[in-house]
PDB file of C-alpha atoms in Angstrom:
ATOM      1  CA  MET U   1      -2.336  14.564  -7.211  1.00  0.00           C
ATOM      2  CA  ALA U   2       1.062  16.014  -7.572  1.00  0.00           C
ATOM      3  CA  LEU U   3       3.148  15.959  -4.697  1.00  0.00           C
ATOM      4  CA  ALA U   4       4.377  19.281  -3.243  1.00  0.00           C
ATOM      5  CA  LYS U   5       8.286  20.006  -4.442  1.00  0.00           C
ATOM      6  CA  ARG U   6      10.355  19.912  -1.468  1.00  0.00           C
ATOM      7  CA  PRO U   7      13.900  20.665  -2.261  1.00  0.00           C
ATOM      8  CA  HIS U   8      15.550  17.907   0.023  1.00  0.00           C
ATOM      9  CA  GLY U   9      13.274  15.290  -0.575  1.00  0.00           C
ATOM     10  CA  PRO U  10       9.847  14.021   0.974  1.00  0.00           C
ATOM     11  CA  ASN U  11       8.448  14.361   4.718  1.00  0.00           C
ATOM     12  CA  ILE U  12       7.777  11.153   5.847  1.00  0.00           C
ATOM     13  CA  LEU U  13       5.848  10.427   9.472  1.00  0.00           C
ATOM     14  CA  ILE U  14       6.224   7.155  10.974  1.00  0.00           C
ATOM     15  CA  THR U  15       3.523   6.758  14.006  1.00  0.00           C
ATOM     16  CA  GLY U  16       2.171   4.235  15.845  1.00  0.00           C
ATOM     17  CA  THR U  17       1.412   3.040  19.452  1.00  0.00           C
ATOM     18  CA  PRO U  18       4.377   3.129  21.683  1.00  0.00           C
ATOM     19  CA  GLY U  19       6.490  -0.257  21.306  1.00  0.00           C
ATOM     20  CA  THR U  20       5.530  -0.817  17.565  1.00  0.00           C
ATOM     21  CA  GLY U  21       9.281  -0.032  16.289  1.00  0.00           C
ATOM     22  CA  LYS U  22       8.792   3.825  15.225  1.00  0.00           C
ATOM     23  CA  SER U  23      12.280   4.882  16.305  1.00  0.00           C
ATOM     24  CA  THR U  24      14.256   1.781  15.130  1.00  0.00           C
ATOM     25  CA  LEU U  25      12.531   1.858  11.707  1.00  0.00           C
ATOM     26  CA  ALA U  26      12.785   5.800  11.433  1.00  0.00           C
ATOM     27  CA  ALA U  27      16.516   5.799  12.681  1.00  0.00           C
ATOM     28  CA  GLU U  28      17.672   2.987   9.940  1.00  0.00           C
ATOM     29  CA  LEU U  29      15.487   4.477   7.193  1.00  0.00           C
ATOM     30  CA  ALA U  30      17.119   7.845   7.921  1.00  0.00           C
ATOM     31  CA  GLN U  31      20.597   6.320   7.788  1.00  0.00           C
ATOM     32  CA  LYS U  32      19.833   4.209   4.502  1.00  0.00           C
ATOM     33  CA  THR U  33      18.190   7.070   2.645  1.00  0.00           C
ATOM     34  CA  ASN U  34      20.272  10.330   3.839  1.00  0.00           C
ATOM     35  CA  LEU U  35      16.936  11.670   4.997  1.00  0.00           C
ATOM     36  CA  LYS U  36      16.856  13.615   8.394  1.00  0.00           C
ATOM     37  CA  TYR U  37      15.625  11.707  11.523  1.00  0.00           C
ATOM     38  CA  VAL U  38      13.571  13.916  13.695  1.00  0.00           C
ATOM     39  CA  ASN U  39      12.606  12.463  16.966  1.00  0.00           C
ATOM     40  CA  ILE U  40       9.906  14.377  18.434  1.00  0.00           C
ATOM     41  CA  GLY U  41      10.406  13.362  21.904  1.00  0.00           C
ATOM     42  CA  GLU U  42      14.072  14.239  21.658  1.00  0.00           C
ATOM     43  CA  ILE U  43      13.187  17.699  20.205  1.00  0.00           C
ATOM     44  CA  ALA U  44      10.636  18.074  23.025  1.00  0.00           C
ATOM     45  CA  LYS U  45      13.117  17.196  25.681  1.00  0.00           C
ATOM     46  CA  ASP U  46      16.264  19.201  24.273  1.00  0.00           C
ATOM     47  CA  GLY U  47      13.918  22.400  23.856  1.00  0.00           C
ATOM     48  CA  GLN U  48      11.830  21.611  27.082  1.00  0.00           C
ATOM     49  CA  LEU U  49       8.733  21.788  24.760  1.00  0.00           C
ATOM     50  CA  TYR U  50       6.508  20.874  27.715  1.00  0.00           C
ATOM     51  CA  GLU U  51       3.283  22.367  29.184  1.00  0.00           C
ATOM     52  CA  GLY U  52       3.319  19.994  32.292  1.00  0.00           C
ATOM     53  CA  TRP U  53       3.459  16.873  33.999  1.00  0.00           C
ATOM     54  CA  ASP U  54       0.980  14.042  33.616  1.00  0.00           C
ATOM     55  CA  GLU U  55       0.826  12.183  37.222  1.00  0.00           C
ATOM     56  CA  GLN U  56      -1.099   9.432  36.115  1.00  0.00           C
ATOM     57  CA  TYR U  57       1.501   8.352  33.160  1.00  0.00           C
ATOM     58  CA  GLN U  58       4.558   9.876  34.985  1.00  0.00           C
ATOM     59  CA  CYS U  59       5.290  11.615  31.791  1.00  0.00           C
ATOM     60  CA  PRO U  60       5.918  15.309  30.524  1.00  0.00           C
ATOM     61  CA  ILE U  61       2.847  16.728  28.497  1.00  0.00           C
ATOM     62  CA  LEU U  62       4.075  17.895  24.922  1.00  0.00           C
ATOM     63  CA  ASP U  63       3.438  21.530  24.271  1.00  0.00           C
ATOM     64  CA  GLU U  64       2.425  20.758  20.750  1.00  0.00           C
ATOM     65  CA  ASP U  65       2.151  24.246  19.419  1.00  0.00           C
ATOM     66  CA  ARG U  66       5.695  24.973  20.326  1.00  0.00           C
ATOM     67  CA  VAL U  67       6.766  21.819  18.570  1.00  0.00           C
ATOM     68  CA  ILE U  68       5.064  23.059  15.389  1.00  0.00           C
ATOM     69  CA  ASP U  69       6.804  26.201  15.640  1.00  0.00           C
ATOM     70  CA  GLU U  70      10.042  24.622  16.537  1.00  0.00           C
ATOM     71  CA  LEU U  71       9.992  22.379  13.405  1.00  0.00           C
ATOM     72  CA  GLU U  72       8.217  24.688  10.944  1.00  0.00           C
ATOM     73  CA  GLU U  73      11.424  25.812   8.808  1.00  0.00           C
ATOM     74  CA  VAL U  74      12.768  22.499   8.794  1.00  0.00           C
ATOM     75  CA  MET U  75       9.727  20.701   7.470  1.00  0.00           C
ATOM     76  CA  SER U  76       9.143  23.134   4.712  1.00  0.00           C
ATOM     77  CA  ALA U  77      12.604  22.314   3.470  1.00  0.00           C
ATOM     78  CA  GLY U  78      11.584  18.649   3.357  1.00  0.00           C
ATOM     79  CA  GLY U  79      13.813  15.477   3.685  1.00  0.00           C
ATOM     80  CA  ASN U  80      12.684  14.545   7.049  1.00  0.00           C
ATOM     81  CA  ILE U  81      11.521  11.316   8.543  1.00  0.00           C
ATOM     82  CA  VAL U  82       9.483  12.233  11.717  1.00  0.00           C
ATOM     83  CA  ASP U  83       9.024   9.644  14.400  1.00  0.00           C
ATOM     84  CA  TYR U  84       6.267  10.178  17.082  1.00  0.00           C
ATOM     85  CA  HIS U  85       3.260   8.225  18.655  1.00  0.00           C
ATOM     86  CA  GLY U  86       0.648  10.810  17.870  1.00  0.00           C
ATOM     87  CA  CYS U  87       0.011  12.589  14.685  1.00  0.00           C
ATOM     88  CA  GLU U  88      -3.366  14.701  14.839  1.00  0.00           C
ATOM     89  CA  PHE U  89      -1.494  17.663  15.890  1.00  0.00           C
ATOM     90  CA  PHE U  90       0.762  17.923  13.022  1.00  0.00           C
ATOM     91  CA  PRO U  91      -0.058  20.251   9.938  1.00  0.00           C
ATOM     92  CA  GLU U  92      -1.327  18.250   7.127  1.00  0.00           C
ATOM     93  CA  ARG U  93       0.998  20.126   4.709  1.00  0.00           C
ATOM     94  CA  TRP U  94       4.048  18.529   6.258  1.00  0.00           C
ATOM     95  CA  PHE U  95       3.730  15.249   5.174  1.00  0.00           C
ATOM     96  CA  ASP U  96       3.845  13.487   1.619  1.00  0.00           C
ATOM     97  CA  ILE U  97       3.346  10.205   3.351  1.00  0.00           C
ATOM     98  CA  VAL U  98       2.327   8.552   6.635  1.00  0.00           C
ATOM     99  CA  PHE U  99       3.235   5.087   7.859  1.00  0.00           C
ATOM    100  CA  VAL U 100       1.265   3.741  10.932  1.00  0.00           C
ATOM    101  CA  LEU U 101       3.022   0.893  12.479  1.00  0.00           C
ATOM    102  CA  ARG U 102       0.968  -2.118  13.941  1.00  0.00           C
ATOM    103  CA  THR U 103       2.037  -4.659  16.214  1.00  0.00           C
ATOM    104  CA  ASP U 104       0.299  -7.815  17.614  1.00  0.00           C
ATOM    105  CA  ASN U 105      -0.774  -7.372  21.005  1.00  0.00           C
ATOM    106  CA  THR U 106       1.155 -10.226  22.646  1.00  0.00           C
ATOM    107  CA  VAL U 107       4.370  -9.091  20.965  1.00  0.00           C
ATOM    108  CA  LEU U 108       3.456  -5.309  21.968  1.00  0.00           C
ATOM    109  CA  TYR U 109       2.513  -6.376  25.511  1.00  0.00           C
ATOM    110  CA  GLU U 110       6.094  -8.101  25.960  1.00  0.00           C
ATOM    111  CA  ARG U 111       7.929  -5.114  24.531  1.00  0.00           C
ATOM    112  CA  LEU U 112       6.151  -2.441  26.607  1.00  0.00           C
ATOM    113  CA  GLU U 113       6.775  -4.678  29.551  1.00  0.00           C
ATOM    114  CA  ASN U 114      10.415  -4.580  28.934  1.00  0.00           C
ATOM    115  CA  ARG U 115      10.311  -1.128  28.920  1.00  0.00           C
ATOM    116  CA  GLY U 116       8.980  -1.102  32.519  1.00  0.00           C
ATOM    117  CA  TYR U 117       5.215  -0.149  31.370  1.00  0.00           C
ATOM    118  CA  THR U 118       3.003  -1.277  34.027  1.00  0.00           C
ATOM    119  CA  GLY U 119      -0.680  -0.776  35.229  1.00  0.00           C
ATOM    120  CA  LYS U 120      -2.969   1.722  33.431  1.00  0.00           C
ATOM    121  CA  LYS U 121      -0.046   3.043  31.222  1.00  0.00           C
ATOM    122  CA  LEU U 122       0.725  -0.743  29.847  1.00  0.00           C
ATOM    123  CA  GLU U 123      -3.235  -1.369  29.728  1.00  0.00           C
ATOM    124  CA  ASP U 124      -4.154   1.738  27.696  1.00  0.00           C
ATOM    125  CA  ASN U 125      -1.268   1.292  25.240  1.00  0.00           C
ATOM    126  CA  ILE U 126      -2.547  -2.318  24.626  1.00  0.00           C
ATOM    127  CA  GLN U 127      -6.000  -0.959  24.042  1.00  0.00           C
ATOM    128  CA  CYS U 128      -4.889   1.787  21.750  1.00  0.00           C
ATOM    129  CA  GLU U 129      -3.441  -0.754  19.650  1.00  0.00           C
ATOM    130  CA  ILE U 130      -6.229  -3.147  19.941  1.00  0.00           C
ATOM    131  CA  PHE U 131      -8.920  -0.350  18.995  1.00  0.00           C
ATOM    132  CA  GLN U 132      -6.255   1.094  16.128  1.00  0.00           C
ATOM    133  CA  THR U 133      -6.472   4.431  17.761  1.00  0.00           C
ATOM    134  CA  ILE U 134      -3.379   5.663  16.029  1.00  0.00           C
ATOM    135  CA  LEU U 135      -4.467   4.476  12.525  1.00  0.00           C
ATOM    136  CA  ASP U 136      -7.838   5.961  12.723  1.00  0.00           C
ATOM    137  CA  GLU U 137      -6.163   9.304  14.218  1.00  0.00           C
ATOM    138  CA  ALA U 138      -3.874   9.247  11.021  1.00  0.00           C
ATOM    139  CA  ARG U 139      -6.940   8.470   8.620  1.00  0.00           C
ATOM    140  CA  ASP U 140      -8.796  11.370  10.302  1.00  0.00           C
ATOM    141  CA  SER U 141      -5.823  13.757  10.059  1.00  0.00           C
ATOM    142  CA  TYR U 142      -4.577  13.234   6.500  1.00  0.00           C
ATOM    143  CA  LYS U 143      -5.642  12.447   3.182  1.00  0.00           C
ATOM    144  CA  VAL U 144      -6.699   8.470   3.220  1.00  0.00           C
ATOM    145  CA  ASP U 145      -4.235   7.720   0.011  1.00  0.00           C
ATOM    146  CA  ILE U 146      -1.273   9.037   1.739  1.00  0.00           C
ATOM    147  CA  VAL U 147      -1.894   6.974   5.122  1.00  0.00           C
ATOM    148  CA  HIS U 148      -0.308   3.356   4.962  1.00  0.00           C
ATOM    149  CA  GLU U 149      -0.558   0.624   7.985  1.00  0.00           C
ATOM    150  CA  LEU U 150       2.517  -1.764   7.990  1.00  0.00           C
ATOM    151  CA  PRO U 151       3.058  -4.729  10.327  1.00  0.00           C
ATOM    152  CA  SER U 152       5.851  -4.357  12.962  1.00  0.00           C
ATOM    153  CA  ASN U 153       6.064  -7.811  14.754  1.00  0.00           C
ATOM    154  CA  ASN U 154       9.435  -8.919  14.040  1.00  0.00           C
ATOM    155  CA  PRO U 155      12.890  -8.065  12.313  1.00  0.00           C
ATOM    156  CA  GLU U 156      11.577  -9.560   8.840  1.00  0.00           C
ATOM    157  CA  ASP U 157       8.869  -6.842   8.958  1.00  0.00           C
ATOM    158  CA  LEU U 158      11.558  -4.304   9.828  1.00  0.00           C
ATOM    159  CA  GLU U 159      13.631  -5.037   6.746  1.00  0.00           C
ATOM    160  CA  ASP U 160      10.558  -5.435   4.326  1.00  0.00           C
ATOM    161  CA  ASN U 161       9.129  -2.198   5.702  1.00  0.00           C
ATOM    162  CA  LEU U 162      12.474  -0.603   5.233  1.00  0.00           C
ATOM    163  CA  GLU U 163      12.753  -1.770   1.671  1.00  0.00           C
ATOM    164  CA  LYS U 164       9.177  -0.801   0.661  1.00  0.00           C
ATOM    165  CA  ILE U 165       9.762   2.871   2.265  1.00  0.00           C
ATOM    166  CA  SER U 166      13.018   3.107   0.484  1.00  0.00           C
ATOM    167  CA  ALA U 167      11.408   2.279  -2.770  1.00  0.00           C
ATOM    168  CA  TRP U 168       8.630   4.874  -2.262  1.00  0.00           C
ATOM    169  CA  ILE U 169      11.374   7.471  -1.487  1.00  0.00           C
ATOM    170  CA  GLN U 170      13.209   6.749  -4.673  1.00  0.00           C
ATOM    171  CA  GLN U 171       9.962   7.020  -6.709  1.00  0.00           C
ATOM    172  CA  TYR U 172       9.104  10.153  -5.097  1.00  0.00           C
ATOM    173  CA  ILE U 173      12.568  11.733  -5.929  1.00  0.00           C
ATOM    174  CA  THR U 174      12.591  10.521  -9.373  1.00  0.00           C
ATOM    175  CA  SER U 175       9.036  12.072  -9.810  1.00  0.00           C
ATOM    176  CA  GLN U 176      10.391  15.178  -8.386  1.00  0.00           C
ATOM    177  CA  GLY U 177      13.332  15.200 -10.973  1.00  0.00           C
ATOM    178  CA  GLY U 178      15.881  14.825  -8.263  1.00  0.00           C
ATOM    179  CA  LEU U 179      17.057  16.658  -5.107  1.00  0.00           C
ATOM    180  CA  VAL U 180      18.592  19.907  -4.930  1.00  0.00           C
TER     181      VAL U 180
END
């Protein structure tokens, strides 16, 4: 299947349970490849793209429709690395490839604890990883051949993932005849 031509490069989604290293990977990848880093949490915060407050998890509730409206033009041009812990609400047409980061539960537990997660919020996120909820969401939301699972347990995994994704981007650009 031929990839859609995007004048500024591919659109990449980096997703996974909170604490798996999405933001670190996405920011470093954007710096390395000159693609645009799109942090959904920051965009929502800056634009107040919320529809309420979740008392149980003590966090704002994302207004998914407003996020999509906000990003439609940017995503159409291409050249974006999107970072978010959910993926099922994004339009399938937006992404050329999806990477789901996976982290060993012991490592993830420590990372989330260090972020101040406790109680139900901590337990639910660990269960999300155990039951590979985000990976299943990605496989249900996008063509299976564009969804890739990557380990994200240590600095070596980060470096390996940077290399793998950078190589994929280079191959994408070459197959498209270069960028505008």
